[in-house]
Coordinates of N, CA, C and O in Angstrom, one line a residue:
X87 N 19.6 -14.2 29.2 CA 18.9 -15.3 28.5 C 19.8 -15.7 27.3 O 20.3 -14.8 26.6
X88 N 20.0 -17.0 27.1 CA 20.9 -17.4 26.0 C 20.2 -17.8 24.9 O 19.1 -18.5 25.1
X89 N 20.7 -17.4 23.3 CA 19.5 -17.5 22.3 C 19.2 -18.9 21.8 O 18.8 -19.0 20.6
X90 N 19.2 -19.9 22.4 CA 18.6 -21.3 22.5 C 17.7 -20.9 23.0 O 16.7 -21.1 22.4
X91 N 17.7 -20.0 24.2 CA 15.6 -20.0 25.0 C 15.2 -19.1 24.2 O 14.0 -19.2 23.8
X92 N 16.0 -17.8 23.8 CA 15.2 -16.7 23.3 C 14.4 -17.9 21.7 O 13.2 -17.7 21.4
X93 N 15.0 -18.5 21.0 CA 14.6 -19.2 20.1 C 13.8 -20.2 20.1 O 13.2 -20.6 19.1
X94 N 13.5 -20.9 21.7 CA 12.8 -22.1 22.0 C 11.6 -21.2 22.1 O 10.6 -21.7 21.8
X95 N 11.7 -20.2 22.6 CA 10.3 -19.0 23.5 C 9.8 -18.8 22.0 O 8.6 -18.7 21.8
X96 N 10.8 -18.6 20.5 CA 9.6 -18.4 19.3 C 9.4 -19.1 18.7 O 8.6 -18.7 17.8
X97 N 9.9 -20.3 18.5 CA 9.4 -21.5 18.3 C 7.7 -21.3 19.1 O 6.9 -20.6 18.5
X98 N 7.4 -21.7 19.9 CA 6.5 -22.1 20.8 C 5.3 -20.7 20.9 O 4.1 -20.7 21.2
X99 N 6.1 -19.6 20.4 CA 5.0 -18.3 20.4 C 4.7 -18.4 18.7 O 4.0 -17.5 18.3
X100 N 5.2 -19.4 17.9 CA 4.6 -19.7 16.6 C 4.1 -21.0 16.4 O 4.1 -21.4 15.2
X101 N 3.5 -21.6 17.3 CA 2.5 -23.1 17.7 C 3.3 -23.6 17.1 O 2.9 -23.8 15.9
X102 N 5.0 -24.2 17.1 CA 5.8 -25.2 16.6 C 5.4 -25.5 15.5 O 4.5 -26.4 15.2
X103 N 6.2 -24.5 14.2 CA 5.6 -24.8 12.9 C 6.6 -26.0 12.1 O 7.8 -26.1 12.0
X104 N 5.7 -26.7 11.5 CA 7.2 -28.0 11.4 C 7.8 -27.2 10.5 O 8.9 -27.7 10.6
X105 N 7.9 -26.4 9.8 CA 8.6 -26.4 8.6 C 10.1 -25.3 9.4 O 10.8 -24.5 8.7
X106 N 10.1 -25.6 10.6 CA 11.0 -24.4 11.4 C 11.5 -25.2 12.8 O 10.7 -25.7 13.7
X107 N 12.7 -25.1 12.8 CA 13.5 -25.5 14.4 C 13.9 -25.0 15.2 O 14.3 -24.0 14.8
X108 N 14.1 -25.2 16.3 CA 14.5 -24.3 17.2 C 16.2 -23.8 17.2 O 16.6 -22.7 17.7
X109 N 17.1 -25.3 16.3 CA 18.0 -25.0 15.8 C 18.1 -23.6 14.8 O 18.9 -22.7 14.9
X110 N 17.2 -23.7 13.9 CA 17.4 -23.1 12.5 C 17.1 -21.5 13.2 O 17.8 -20.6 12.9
X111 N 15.9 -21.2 14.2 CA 15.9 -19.7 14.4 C 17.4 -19.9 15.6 O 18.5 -19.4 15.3
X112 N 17.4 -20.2 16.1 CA 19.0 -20.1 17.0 C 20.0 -19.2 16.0 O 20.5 -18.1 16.1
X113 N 20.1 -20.5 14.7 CA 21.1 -19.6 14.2 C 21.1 -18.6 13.5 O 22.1 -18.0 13.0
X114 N 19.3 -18.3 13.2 CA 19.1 -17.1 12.2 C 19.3 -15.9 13.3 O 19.7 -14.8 13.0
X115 N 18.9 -16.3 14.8 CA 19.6 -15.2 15.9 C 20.8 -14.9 16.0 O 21.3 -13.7 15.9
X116 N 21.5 -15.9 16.1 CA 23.4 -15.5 15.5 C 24.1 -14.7 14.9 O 25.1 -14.0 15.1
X117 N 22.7 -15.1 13.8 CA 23.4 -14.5 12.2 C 23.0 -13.1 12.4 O 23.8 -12.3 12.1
X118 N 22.0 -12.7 12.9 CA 21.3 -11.2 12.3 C 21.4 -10.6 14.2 O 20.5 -10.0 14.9
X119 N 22.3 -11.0 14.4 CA 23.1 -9.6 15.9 C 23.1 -8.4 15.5 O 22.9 -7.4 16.3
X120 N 23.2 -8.3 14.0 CA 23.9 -6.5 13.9 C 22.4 -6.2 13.5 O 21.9 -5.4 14.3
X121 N 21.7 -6.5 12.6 CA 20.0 -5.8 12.8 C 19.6 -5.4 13.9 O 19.3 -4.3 14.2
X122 N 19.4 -6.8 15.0 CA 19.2 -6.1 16.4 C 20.5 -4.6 16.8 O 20.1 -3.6 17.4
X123 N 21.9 -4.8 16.4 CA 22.3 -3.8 17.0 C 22.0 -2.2 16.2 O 22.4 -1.1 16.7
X124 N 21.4 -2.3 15.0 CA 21.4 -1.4 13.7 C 19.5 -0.7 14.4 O 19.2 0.4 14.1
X125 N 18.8 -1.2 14.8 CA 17.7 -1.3 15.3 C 17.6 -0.4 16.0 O 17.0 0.6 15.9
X126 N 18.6 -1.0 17.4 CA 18.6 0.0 18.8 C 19.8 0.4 19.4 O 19.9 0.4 20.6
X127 N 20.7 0.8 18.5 CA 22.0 1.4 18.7 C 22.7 0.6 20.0 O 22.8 1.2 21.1
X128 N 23.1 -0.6 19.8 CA 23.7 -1.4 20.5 C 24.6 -2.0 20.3 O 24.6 -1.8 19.1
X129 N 25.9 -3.1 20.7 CA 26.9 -3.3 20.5 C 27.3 -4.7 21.1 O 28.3 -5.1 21.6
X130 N 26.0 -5.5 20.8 CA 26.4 -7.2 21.1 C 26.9 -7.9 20.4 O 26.7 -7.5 19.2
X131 N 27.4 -8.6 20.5 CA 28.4 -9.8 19.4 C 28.3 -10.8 20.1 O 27.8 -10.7 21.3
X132 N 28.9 -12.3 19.5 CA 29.0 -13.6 20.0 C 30.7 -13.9 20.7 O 31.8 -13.6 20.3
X133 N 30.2 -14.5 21.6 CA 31.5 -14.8 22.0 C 32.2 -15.9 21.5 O 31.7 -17.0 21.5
X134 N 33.6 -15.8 21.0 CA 34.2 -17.0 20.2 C 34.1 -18.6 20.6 O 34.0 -19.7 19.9
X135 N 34.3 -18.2 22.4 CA 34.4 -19.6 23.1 C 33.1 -20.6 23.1 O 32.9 -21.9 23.1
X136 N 32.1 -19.3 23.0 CA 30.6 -20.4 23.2 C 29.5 -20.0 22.8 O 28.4 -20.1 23.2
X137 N 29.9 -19.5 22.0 CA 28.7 -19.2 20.9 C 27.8 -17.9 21.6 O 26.8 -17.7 21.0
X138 N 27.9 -17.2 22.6 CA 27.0 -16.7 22.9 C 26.9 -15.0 23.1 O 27.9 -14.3 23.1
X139 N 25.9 -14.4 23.3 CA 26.0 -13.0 23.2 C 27.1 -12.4 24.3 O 27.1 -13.0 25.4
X140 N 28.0 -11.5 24.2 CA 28.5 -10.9 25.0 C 27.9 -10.4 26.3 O 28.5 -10.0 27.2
X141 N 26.8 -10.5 26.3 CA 26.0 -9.8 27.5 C 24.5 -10.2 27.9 O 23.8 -10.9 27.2
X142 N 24.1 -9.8 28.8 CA 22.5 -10.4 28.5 C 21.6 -9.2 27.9 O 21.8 -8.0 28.0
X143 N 20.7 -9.6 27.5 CA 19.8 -9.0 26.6 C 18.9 -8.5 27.9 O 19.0 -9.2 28.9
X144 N 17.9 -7.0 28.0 CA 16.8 -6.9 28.6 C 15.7 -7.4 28.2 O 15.7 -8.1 27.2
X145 N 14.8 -7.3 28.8 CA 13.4 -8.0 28.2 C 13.0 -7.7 27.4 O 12.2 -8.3 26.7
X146 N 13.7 -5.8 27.1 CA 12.5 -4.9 25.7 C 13.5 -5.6 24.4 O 12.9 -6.1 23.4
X147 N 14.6 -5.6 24.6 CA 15.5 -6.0 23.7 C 15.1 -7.3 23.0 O 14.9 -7.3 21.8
X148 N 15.1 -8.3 23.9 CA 14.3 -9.7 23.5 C 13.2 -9.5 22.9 O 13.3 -9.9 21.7
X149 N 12.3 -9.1 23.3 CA 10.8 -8.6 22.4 C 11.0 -8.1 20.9 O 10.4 -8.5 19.9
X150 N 12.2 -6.7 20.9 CA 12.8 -6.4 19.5 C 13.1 -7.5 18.8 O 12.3 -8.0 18.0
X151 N 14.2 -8.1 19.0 CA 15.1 -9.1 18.2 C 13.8 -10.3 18.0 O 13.5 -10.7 16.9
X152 N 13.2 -10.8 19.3 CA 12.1 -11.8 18.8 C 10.8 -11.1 17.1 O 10.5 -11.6 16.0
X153 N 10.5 -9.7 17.8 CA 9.9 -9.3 16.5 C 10.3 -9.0 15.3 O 9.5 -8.7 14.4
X154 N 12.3 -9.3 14.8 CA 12.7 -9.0 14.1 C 12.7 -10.3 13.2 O 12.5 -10.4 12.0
X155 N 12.9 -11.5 14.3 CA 12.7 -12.7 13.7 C 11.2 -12.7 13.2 O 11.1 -12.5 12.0
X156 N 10.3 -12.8 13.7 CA 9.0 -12.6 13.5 C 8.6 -12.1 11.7 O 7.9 -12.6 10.9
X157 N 9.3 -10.8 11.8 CA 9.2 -10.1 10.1 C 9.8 -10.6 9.0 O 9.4 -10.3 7.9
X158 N 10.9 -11.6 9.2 CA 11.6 -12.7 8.6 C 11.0 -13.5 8.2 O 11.1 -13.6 7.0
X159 N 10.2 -14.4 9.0 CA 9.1 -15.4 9.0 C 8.4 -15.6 8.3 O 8.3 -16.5 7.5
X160 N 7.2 -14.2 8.7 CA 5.9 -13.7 8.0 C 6.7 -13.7 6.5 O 6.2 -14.4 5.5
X161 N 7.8 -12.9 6.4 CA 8.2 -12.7 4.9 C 8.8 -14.0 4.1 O 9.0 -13.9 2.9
X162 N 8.9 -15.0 4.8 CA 9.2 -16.1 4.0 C 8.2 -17.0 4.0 O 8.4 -18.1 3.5
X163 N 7.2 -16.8 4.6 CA 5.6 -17.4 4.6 C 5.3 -16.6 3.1 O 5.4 -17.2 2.0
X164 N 4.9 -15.4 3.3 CA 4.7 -14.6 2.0 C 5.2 -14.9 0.5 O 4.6 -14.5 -0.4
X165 N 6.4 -15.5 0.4 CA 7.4 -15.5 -0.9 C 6.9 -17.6 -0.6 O 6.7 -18.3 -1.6
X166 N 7.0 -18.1 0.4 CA 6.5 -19.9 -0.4 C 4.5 -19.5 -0.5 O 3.9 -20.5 -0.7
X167 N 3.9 -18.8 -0.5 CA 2.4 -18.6 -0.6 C 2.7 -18.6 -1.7 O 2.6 -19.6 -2.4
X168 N 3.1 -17.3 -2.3 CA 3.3 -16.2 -3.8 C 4.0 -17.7 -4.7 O 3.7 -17.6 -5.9
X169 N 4.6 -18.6 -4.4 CA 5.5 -19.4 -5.5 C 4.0 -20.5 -5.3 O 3.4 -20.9 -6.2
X170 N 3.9 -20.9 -4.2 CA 2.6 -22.3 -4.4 C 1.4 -21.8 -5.4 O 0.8 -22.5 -6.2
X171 N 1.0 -20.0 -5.3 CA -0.2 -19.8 -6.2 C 0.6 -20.0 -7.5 O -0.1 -20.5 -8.4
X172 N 1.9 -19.8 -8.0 CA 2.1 -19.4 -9.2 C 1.7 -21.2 -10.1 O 1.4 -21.4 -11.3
X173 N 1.8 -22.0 -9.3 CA 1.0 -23.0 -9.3 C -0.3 -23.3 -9.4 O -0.7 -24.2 -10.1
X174 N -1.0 -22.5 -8.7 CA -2.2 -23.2 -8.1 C -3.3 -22.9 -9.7 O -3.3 -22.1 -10.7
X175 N -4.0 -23.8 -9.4 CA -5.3 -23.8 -10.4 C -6.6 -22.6 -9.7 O -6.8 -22.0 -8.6
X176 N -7.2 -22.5 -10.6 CA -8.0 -21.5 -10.8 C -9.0 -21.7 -9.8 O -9.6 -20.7 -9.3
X177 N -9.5 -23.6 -9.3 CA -10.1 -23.6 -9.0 C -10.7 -23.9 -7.3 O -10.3 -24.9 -6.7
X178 N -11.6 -23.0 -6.8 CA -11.9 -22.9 -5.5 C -12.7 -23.6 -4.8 O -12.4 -24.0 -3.7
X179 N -13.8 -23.9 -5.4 CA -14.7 -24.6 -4.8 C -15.8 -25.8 -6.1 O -16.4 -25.5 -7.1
X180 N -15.6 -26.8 -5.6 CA -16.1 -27.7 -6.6 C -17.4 -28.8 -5.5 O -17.2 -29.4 -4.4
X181 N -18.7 -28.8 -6.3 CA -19.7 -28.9 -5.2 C -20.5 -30.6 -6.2 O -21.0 -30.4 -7.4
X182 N -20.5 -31.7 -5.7 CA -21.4 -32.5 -6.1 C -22.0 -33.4 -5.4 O -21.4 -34.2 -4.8
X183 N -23.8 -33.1 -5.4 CA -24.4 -33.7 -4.6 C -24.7 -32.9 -3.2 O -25.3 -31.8 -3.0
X184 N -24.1 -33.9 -2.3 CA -24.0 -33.4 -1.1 C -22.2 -33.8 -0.4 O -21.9 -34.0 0.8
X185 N -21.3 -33.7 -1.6 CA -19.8 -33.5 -1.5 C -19.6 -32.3 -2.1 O -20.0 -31.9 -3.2
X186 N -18.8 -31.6 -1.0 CA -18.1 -30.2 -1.7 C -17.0 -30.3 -1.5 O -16.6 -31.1 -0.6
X187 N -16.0 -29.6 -2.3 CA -14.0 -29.6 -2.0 C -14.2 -28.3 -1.9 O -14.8 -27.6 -2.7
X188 N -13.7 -27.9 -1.0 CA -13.0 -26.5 -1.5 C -10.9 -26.3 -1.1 O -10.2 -26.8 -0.3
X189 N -10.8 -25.5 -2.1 CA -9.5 -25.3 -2.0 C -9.1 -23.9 -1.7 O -9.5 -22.8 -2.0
X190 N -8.4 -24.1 -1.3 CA -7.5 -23.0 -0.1 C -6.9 -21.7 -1.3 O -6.3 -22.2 -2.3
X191 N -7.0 -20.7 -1.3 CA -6.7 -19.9 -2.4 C -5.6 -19.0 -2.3 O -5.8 -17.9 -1.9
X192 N -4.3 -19.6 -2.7 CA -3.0 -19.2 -2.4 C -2.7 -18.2 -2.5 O -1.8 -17.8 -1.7
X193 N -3.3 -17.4 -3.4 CA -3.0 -15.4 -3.1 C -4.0 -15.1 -1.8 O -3.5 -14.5 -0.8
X194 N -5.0 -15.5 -1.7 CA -5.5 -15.0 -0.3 C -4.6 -15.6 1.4 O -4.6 -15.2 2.5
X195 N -4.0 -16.5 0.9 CA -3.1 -16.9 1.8 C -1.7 -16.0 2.1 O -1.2 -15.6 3.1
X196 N -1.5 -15.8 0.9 CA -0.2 -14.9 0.7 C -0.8 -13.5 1.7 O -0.1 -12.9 2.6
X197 N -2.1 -13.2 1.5 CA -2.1 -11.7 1.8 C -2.5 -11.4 3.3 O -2.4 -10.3 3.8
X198 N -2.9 -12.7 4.1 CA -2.9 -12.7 5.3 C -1.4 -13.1 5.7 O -1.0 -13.0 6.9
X199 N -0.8 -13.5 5.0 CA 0.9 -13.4 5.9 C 1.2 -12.3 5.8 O 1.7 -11.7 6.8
X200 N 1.0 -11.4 4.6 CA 1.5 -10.0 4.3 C 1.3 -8.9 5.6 O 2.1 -8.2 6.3
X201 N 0.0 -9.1 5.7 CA -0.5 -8.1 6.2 C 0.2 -8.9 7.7 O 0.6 -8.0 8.5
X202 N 0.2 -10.2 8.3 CA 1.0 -10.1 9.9 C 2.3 -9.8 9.5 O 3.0 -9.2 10.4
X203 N 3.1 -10.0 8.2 CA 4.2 -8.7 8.4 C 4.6 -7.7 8.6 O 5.7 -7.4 9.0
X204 N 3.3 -6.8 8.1 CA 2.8 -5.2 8.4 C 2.7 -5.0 9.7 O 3.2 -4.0 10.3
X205 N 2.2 -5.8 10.2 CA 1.3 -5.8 11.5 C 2.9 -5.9 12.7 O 3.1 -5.3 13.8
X206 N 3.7 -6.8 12.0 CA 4.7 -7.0 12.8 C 5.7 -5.8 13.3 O 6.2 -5.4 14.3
X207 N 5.7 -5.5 12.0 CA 6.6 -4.5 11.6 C 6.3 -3.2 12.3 O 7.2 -2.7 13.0
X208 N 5.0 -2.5 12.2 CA 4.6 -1.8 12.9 C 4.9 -2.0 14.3 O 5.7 -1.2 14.9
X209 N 4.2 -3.1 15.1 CA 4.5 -3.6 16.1 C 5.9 -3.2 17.1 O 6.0 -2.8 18.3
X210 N 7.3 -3.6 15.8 CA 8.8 -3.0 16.1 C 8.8 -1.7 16.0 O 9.2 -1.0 17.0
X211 N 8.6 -1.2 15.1 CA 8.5 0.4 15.5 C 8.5 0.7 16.6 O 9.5 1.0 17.2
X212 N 7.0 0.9 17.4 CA 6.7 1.0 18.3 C 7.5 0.4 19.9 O 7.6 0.9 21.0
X213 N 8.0 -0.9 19.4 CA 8.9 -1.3 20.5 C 10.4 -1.0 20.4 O 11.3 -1.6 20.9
X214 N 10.3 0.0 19.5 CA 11.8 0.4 19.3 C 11.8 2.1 19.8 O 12.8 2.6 20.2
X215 N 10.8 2.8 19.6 CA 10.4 3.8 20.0 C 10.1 4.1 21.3 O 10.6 5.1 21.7
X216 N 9.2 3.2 22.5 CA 9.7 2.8 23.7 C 10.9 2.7 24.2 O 11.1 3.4 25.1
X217 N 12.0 1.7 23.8 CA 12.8 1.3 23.9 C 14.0 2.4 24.1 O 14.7 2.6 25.1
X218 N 14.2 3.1 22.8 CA 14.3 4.5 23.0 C 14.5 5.7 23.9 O 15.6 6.3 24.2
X219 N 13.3 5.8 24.1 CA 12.5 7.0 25.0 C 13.2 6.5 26.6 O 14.0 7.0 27.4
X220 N 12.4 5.0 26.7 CA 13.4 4.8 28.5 C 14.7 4.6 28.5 O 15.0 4.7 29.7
X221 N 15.6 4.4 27.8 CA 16.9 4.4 27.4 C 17.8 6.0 27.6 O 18.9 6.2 28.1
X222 N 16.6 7.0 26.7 CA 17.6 8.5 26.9 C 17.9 8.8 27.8 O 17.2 8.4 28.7
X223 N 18.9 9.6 28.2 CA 19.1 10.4 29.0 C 19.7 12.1 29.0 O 20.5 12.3 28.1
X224 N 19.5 12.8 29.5 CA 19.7 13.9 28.8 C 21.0 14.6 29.0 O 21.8 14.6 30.0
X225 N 21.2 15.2 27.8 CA 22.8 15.3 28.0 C 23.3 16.7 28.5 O 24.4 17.1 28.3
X226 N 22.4 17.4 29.1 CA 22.5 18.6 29.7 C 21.6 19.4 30.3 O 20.6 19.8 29.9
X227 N 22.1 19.5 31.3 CA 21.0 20.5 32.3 C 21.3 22.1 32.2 O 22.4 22.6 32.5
X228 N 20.5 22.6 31.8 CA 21.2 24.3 31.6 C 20.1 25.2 32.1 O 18.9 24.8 32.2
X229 N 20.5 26.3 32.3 CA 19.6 27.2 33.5 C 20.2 27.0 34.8 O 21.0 26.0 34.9
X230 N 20.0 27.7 36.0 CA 20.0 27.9 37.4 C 19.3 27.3 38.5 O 19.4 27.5 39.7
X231 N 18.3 26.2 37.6 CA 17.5 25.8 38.5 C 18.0 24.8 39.4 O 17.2 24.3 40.1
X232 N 19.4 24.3 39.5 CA 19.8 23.6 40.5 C 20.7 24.3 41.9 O 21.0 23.7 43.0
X233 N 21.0 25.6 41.5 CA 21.3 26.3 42.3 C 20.2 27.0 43.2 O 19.2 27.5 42.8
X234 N 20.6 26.9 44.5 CA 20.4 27.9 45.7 C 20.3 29.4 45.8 O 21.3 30.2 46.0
X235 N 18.6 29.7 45.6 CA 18.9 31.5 45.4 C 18.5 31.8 46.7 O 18.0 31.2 47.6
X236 N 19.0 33.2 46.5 CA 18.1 34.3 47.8 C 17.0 34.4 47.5 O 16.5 34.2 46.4
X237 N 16.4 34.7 48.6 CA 15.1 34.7 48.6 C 15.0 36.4 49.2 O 15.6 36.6 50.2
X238 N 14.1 37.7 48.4 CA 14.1 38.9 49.5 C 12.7 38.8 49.6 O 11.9 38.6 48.6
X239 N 12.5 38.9 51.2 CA 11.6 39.5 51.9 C 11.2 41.0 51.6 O 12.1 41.8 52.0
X240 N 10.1 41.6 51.0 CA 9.5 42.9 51.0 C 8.8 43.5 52.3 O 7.9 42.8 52.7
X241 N 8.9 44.5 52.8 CA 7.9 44.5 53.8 C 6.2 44.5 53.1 O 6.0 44.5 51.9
X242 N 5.2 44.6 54.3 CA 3.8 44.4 53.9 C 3.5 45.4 52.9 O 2.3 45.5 52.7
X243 N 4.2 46.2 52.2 CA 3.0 47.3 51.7 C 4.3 47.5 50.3 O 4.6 48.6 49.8
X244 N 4.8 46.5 50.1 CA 5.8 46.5 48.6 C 6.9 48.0 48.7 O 7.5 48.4 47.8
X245 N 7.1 48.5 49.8 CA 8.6 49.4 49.7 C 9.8 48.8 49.5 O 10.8 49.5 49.4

């Protein structure tokens, strides 16, 4: 998969947020190869001729790097929330008559991005820990159990 689709697939797994393109994660995938390789002890790079990964990615791998973008996101959702409250007015809800406003309350906003960065993050753990586990292989078999033994027959009464 080339990181135009892997980037188009999180675009579109983030309901096409305007403030984000499919260009701009493309090249934040580019840029951050070595997190994905620092992640899951791997060794992709771009190719000079055409911009693209050396290799193809597996599916678990895609899921990593998309969740890595993912923690990026959430965290720059979190830091424009935190700068709009340092703005925001005090006030939440203003009621007259049978007109009410209410306003959106920028630290409560901030703390539901926070916490899907938690949530994200955690998330990679776990798919990095999988990832892992089906990946090892063991680097030694020790003991006899692959060898061919005798077998002795006792007569019936253990002499």
């Amino acid at each position: 998969m080339l990181i135009k689709d892997i980037a188009d697939e999180i675009f579109h797994e983030l309901d096409e947020p305007e403030d984000l393109s499919i260009a701009s994660i493309s090249f934040w995938l580019q840029r951050n190869i070595g997190s994905l390789n620092s992640s899951i002890f791997t060794c992709y790079y771009l190719n000079k001729e055409n911009g693209e990964l050396n290799a193809e990615l597996s599916e678990d791998e895609i899921a990593i790097f998309k969740k890595l973008f993912f923690i990026f996101y959430y965290g720059k959702q979190v830091k424009k929330s935190l700068h709009a409250a340092s703005f925001d007015h005090s006030v939440i809800e203003v009621q007259e008559m049978d007109r009410k406003i209410r306003v959106t309350n920028k630290n409560e906003v901030a703390k539901v991005w926070q916490q899907a960065k938690k949530d994200a993050m955690e998330e990679l753990e776990k798919l990095k820990g999988g990832y892992k586990r089906n990946r090892a292989n063991p680097k030694m078999v020790t003991g006899d159990d692959d060898e061919i033994g005798q077998i002795i027959h006792k007569d019936d009464f253990g002499r």
